[in-house]
PDB file of C-alpha atoms in Angstrom:
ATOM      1  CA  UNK X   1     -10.027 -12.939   4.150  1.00  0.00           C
ATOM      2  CA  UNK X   2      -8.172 -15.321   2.299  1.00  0.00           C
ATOM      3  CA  UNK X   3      -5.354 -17.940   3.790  1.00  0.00           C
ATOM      4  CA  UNK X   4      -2.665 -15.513   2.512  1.00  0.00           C
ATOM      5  CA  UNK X   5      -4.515 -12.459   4.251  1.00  0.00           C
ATOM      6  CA  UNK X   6      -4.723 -14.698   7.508  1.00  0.00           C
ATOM      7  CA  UNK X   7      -1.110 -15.666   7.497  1.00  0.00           C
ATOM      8  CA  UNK X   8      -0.130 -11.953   7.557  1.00  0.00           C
ATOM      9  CA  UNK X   9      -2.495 -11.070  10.125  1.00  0.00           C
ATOM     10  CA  UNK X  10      -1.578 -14.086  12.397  1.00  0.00           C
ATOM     11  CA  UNK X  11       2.447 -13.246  11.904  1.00  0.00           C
ATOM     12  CA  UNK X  12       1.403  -9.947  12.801  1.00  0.00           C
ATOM     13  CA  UNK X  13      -0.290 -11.033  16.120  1.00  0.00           C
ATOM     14  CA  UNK X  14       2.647 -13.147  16.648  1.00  0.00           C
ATOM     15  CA  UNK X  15       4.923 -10.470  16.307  1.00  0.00           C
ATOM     16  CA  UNK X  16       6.950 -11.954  13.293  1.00  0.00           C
ATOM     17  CA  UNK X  17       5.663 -10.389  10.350  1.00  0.00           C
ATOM     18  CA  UNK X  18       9.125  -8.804   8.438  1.00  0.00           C
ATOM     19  CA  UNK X  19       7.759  -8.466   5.164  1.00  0.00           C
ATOM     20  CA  UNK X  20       4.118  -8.913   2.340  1.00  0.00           C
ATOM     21  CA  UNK X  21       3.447  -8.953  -0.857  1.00  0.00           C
ATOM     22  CA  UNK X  22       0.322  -8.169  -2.177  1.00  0.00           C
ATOM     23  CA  UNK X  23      -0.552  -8.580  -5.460  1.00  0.00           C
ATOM     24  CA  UNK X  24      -2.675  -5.764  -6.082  1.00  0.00           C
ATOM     25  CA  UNK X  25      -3.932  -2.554  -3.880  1.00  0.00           C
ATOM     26  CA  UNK X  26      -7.121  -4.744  -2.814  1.00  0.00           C
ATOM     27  CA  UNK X  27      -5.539  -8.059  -1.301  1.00  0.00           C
ATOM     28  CA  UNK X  28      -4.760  -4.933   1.241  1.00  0.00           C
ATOM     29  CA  UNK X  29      -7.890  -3.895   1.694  1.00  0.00           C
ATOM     30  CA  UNK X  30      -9.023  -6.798   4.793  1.00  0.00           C
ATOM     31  CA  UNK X  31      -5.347  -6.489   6.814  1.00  0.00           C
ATOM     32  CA  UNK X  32      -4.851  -2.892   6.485  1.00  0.00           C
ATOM     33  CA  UNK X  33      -6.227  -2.012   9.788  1.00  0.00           C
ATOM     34  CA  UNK X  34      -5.152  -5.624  11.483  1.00  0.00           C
ATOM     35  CA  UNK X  35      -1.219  -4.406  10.506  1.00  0.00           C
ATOM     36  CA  UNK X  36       1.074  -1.939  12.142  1.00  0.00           C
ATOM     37  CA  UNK X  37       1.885   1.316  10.614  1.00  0.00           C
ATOM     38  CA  UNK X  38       4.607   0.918   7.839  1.00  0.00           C
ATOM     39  CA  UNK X  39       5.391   2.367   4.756  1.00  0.00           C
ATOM     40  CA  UNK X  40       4.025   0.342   1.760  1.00  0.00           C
ATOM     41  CA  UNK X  41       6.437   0.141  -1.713  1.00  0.00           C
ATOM     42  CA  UNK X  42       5.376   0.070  -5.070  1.00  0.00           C
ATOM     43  CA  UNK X  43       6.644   0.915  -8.822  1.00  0.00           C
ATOM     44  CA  UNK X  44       4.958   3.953  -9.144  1.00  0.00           C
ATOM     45  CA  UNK X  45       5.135   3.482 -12.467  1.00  0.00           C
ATOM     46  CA  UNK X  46       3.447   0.588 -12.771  1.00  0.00           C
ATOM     47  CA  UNK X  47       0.763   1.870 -11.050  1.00  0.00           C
ATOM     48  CA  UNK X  48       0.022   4.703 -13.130  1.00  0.00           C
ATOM     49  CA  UNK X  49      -0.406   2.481 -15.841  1.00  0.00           C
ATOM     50  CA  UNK X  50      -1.982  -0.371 -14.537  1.00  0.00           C
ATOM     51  CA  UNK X  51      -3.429   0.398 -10.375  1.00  0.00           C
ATOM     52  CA  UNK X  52      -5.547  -2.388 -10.199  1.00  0.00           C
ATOM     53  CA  UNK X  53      -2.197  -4.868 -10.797  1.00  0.00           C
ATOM     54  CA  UNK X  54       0.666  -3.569  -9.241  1.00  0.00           C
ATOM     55  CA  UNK X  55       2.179  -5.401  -6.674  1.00  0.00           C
ATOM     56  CA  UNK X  56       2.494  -3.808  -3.256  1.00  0.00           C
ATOM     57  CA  UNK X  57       5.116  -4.261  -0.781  1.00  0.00           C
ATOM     58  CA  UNK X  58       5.087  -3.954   2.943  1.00  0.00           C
ATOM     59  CA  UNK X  59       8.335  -4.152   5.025  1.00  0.00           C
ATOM     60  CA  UNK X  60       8.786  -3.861   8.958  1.00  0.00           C
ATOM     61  CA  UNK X  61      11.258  -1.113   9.222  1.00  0.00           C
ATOM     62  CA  UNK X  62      12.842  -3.025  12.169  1.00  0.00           C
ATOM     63  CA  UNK X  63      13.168  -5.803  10.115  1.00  0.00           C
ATOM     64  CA  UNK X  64      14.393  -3.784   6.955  1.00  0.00           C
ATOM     65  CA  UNK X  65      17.216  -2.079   9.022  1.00  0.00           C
ATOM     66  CA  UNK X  66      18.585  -5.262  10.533  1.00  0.00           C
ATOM     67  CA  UNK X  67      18.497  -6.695   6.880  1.00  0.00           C
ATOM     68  CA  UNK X  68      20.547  -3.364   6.201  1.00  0.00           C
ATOM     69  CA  UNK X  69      23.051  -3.796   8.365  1.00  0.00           C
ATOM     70  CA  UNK X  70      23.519  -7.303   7.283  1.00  0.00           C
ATOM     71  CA  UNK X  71      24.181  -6.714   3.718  1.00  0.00           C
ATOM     72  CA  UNK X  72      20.705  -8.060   2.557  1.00  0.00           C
ATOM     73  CA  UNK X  73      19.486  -4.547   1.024  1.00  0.00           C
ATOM     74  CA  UNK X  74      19.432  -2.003  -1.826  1.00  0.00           C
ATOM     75  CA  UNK X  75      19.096   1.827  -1.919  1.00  0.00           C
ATOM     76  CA  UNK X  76      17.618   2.835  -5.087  1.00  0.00           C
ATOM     77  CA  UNK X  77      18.089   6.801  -6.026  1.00  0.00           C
ATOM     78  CA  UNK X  78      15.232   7.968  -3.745  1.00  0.00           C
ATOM     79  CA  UNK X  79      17.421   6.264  -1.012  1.00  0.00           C
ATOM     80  CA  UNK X  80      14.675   4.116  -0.153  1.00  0.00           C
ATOM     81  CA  UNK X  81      16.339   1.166   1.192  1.00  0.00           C
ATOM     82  CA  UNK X  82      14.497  -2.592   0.803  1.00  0.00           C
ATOM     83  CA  UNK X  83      15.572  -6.368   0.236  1.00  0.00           C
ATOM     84  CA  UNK X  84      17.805  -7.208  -2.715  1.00  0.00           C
ATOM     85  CA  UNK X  85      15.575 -10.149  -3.270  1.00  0.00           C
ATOM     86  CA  UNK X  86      12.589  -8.135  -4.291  1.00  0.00           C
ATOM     87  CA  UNK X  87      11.407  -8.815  -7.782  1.00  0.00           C
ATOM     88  CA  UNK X  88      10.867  -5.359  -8.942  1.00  0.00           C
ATOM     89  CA  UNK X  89      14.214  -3.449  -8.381  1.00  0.00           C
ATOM     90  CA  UNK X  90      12.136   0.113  -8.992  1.00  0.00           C
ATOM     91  CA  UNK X  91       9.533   0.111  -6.303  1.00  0.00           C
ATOM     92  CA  UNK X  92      10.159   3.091  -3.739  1.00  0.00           C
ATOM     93  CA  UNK X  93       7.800   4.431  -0.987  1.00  0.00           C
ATOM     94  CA  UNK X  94       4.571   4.877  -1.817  1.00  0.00           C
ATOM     95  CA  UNK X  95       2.380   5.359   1.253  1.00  0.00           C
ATOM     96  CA  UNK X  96       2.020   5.116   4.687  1.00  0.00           C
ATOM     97  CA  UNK X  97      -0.266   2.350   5.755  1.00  0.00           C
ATOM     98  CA  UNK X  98      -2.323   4.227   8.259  1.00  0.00           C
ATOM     99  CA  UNK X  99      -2.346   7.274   5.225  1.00  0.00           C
ATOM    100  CA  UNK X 100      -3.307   4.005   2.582  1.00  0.00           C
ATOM    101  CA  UNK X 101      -6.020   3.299   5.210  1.00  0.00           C
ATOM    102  CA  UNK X 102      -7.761   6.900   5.865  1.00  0.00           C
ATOM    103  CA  UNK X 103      -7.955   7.497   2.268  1.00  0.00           C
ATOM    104  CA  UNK X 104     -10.195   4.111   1.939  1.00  0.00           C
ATOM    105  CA  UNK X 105     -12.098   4.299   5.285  1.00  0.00           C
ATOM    106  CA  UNK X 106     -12.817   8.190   4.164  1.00  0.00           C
ATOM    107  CA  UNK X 107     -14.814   6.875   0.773  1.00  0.00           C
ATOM    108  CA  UNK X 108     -16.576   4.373   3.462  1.00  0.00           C
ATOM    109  CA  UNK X 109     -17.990   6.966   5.464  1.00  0.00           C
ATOM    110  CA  UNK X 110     -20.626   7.880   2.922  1.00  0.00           C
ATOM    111  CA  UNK X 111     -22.080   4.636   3.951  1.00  0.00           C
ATOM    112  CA  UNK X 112     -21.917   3.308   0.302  1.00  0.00           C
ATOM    113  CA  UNK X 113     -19.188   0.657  -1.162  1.00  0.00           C
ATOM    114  CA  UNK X 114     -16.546   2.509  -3.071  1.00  0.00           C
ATOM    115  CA  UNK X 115     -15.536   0.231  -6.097  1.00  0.00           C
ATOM    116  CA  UNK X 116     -11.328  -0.472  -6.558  1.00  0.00           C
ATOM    117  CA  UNK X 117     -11.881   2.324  -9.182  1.00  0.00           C
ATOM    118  CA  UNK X 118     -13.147   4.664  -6.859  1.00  0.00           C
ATOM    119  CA  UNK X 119     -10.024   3.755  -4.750  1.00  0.00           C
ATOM    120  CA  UNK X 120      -7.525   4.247  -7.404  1.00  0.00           C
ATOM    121  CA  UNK X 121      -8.680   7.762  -7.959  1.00  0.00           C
ATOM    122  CA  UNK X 122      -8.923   8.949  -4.435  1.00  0.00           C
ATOM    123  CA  UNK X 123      -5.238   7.787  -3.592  1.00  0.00           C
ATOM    124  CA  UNK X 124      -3.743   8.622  -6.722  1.00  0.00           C
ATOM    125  CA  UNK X 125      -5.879  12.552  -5.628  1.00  0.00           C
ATOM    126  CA  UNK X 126      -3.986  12.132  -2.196  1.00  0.00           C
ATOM    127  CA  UNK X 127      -0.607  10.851  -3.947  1.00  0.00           C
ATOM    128  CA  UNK X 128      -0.427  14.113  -6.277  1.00  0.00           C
ATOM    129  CA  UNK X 129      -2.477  16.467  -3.639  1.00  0.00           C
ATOM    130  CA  UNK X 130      -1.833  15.257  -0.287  1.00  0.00           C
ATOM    131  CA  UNK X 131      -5.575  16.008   0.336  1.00  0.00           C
ATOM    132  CA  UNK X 132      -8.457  13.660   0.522  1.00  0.00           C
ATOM    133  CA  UNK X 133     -11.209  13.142  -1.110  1.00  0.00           C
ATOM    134  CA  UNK X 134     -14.811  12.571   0.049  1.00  0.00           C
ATOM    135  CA  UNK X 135     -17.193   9.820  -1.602  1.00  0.00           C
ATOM    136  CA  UNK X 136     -19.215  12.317  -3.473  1.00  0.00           C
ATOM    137  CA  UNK X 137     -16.530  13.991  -4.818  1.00  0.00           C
ATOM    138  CA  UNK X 138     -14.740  10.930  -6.450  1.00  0.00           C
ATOM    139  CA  UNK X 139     -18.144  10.349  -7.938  1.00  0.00           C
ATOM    140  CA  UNK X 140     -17.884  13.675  -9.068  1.00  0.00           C
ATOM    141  CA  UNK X 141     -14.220  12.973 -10.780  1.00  0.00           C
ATOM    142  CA  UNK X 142     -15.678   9.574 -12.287  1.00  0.00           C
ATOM    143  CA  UNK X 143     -18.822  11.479 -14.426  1.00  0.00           C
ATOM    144  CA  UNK X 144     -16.394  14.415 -15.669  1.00  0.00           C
ATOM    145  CA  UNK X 145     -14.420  11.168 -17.625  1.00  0.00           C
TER     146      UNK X 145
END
């Protein structure tokens, strides 16, 4: 876990974490289960082009409605509400974190390492599907490409 990775996890513990960026899917990956439940933000379009770049955005809905009623917020057309000071003004919900987190620790159960790639196509499966997908069938996916 890296000092960034720690911080969150120790706010967390702490009971002050209100918001993290991370700067790709797999800076996720070692506080995903350490965090609670929220939903996590990205530009979905941004990830269809690029998954293994796009920024992703966690926000502690407690946090995010007291922001709200202070003034500190957007609503983009999905009426997804987050911070006005966020960089990319067209992220929207993405995924829950404990959803983010079965689809990864599902791939795991094989008892092999699923690479990021491996990742990317299993939630993008769930994203469009709303199903999972099992190690062996992401494998599968990967030698019909």
């Amino acid at each position: 876990m890296n000092p960034n990775q720690q911080q969150i996890v120790d706010l967390y513990e702490k009971g002050e974490l209100q918001y993290a960026k991370f700067d790709h899917f797999v800076e996720l990956l070692p506080v995903m289960n350490k965090i609670e439940n929220q939903w996590l933000y990205l530009n979905v379009k941004k990830w269809e082009s690029n998954p293994l770049t796009t920024p992703i955005y966690y926000f502690n809905e407690d946090w995010l409605n007291e922001l709200e009623y202070q003034g500190g917020t957007i609503t983009n057309a999905r009426e997804d509400i987050f911070p006005d000071w966020v960089d990319d003004q067209h992220i929207q919900t993405w995924l829950e974190l404990a959803t983010f987190e079965d689809i990864i620790d599902i791939l795991h159960n094989a008892g092999k390492t699923p690479t990021p790639e491996m990742m990317v196509i299993a939630i993008n499966y769930y994203y469009e599907y709303d199903a999972f997908l099992e190690y062996d069938e992401v494998v599968a996916r990967m030698d019909n490409h």
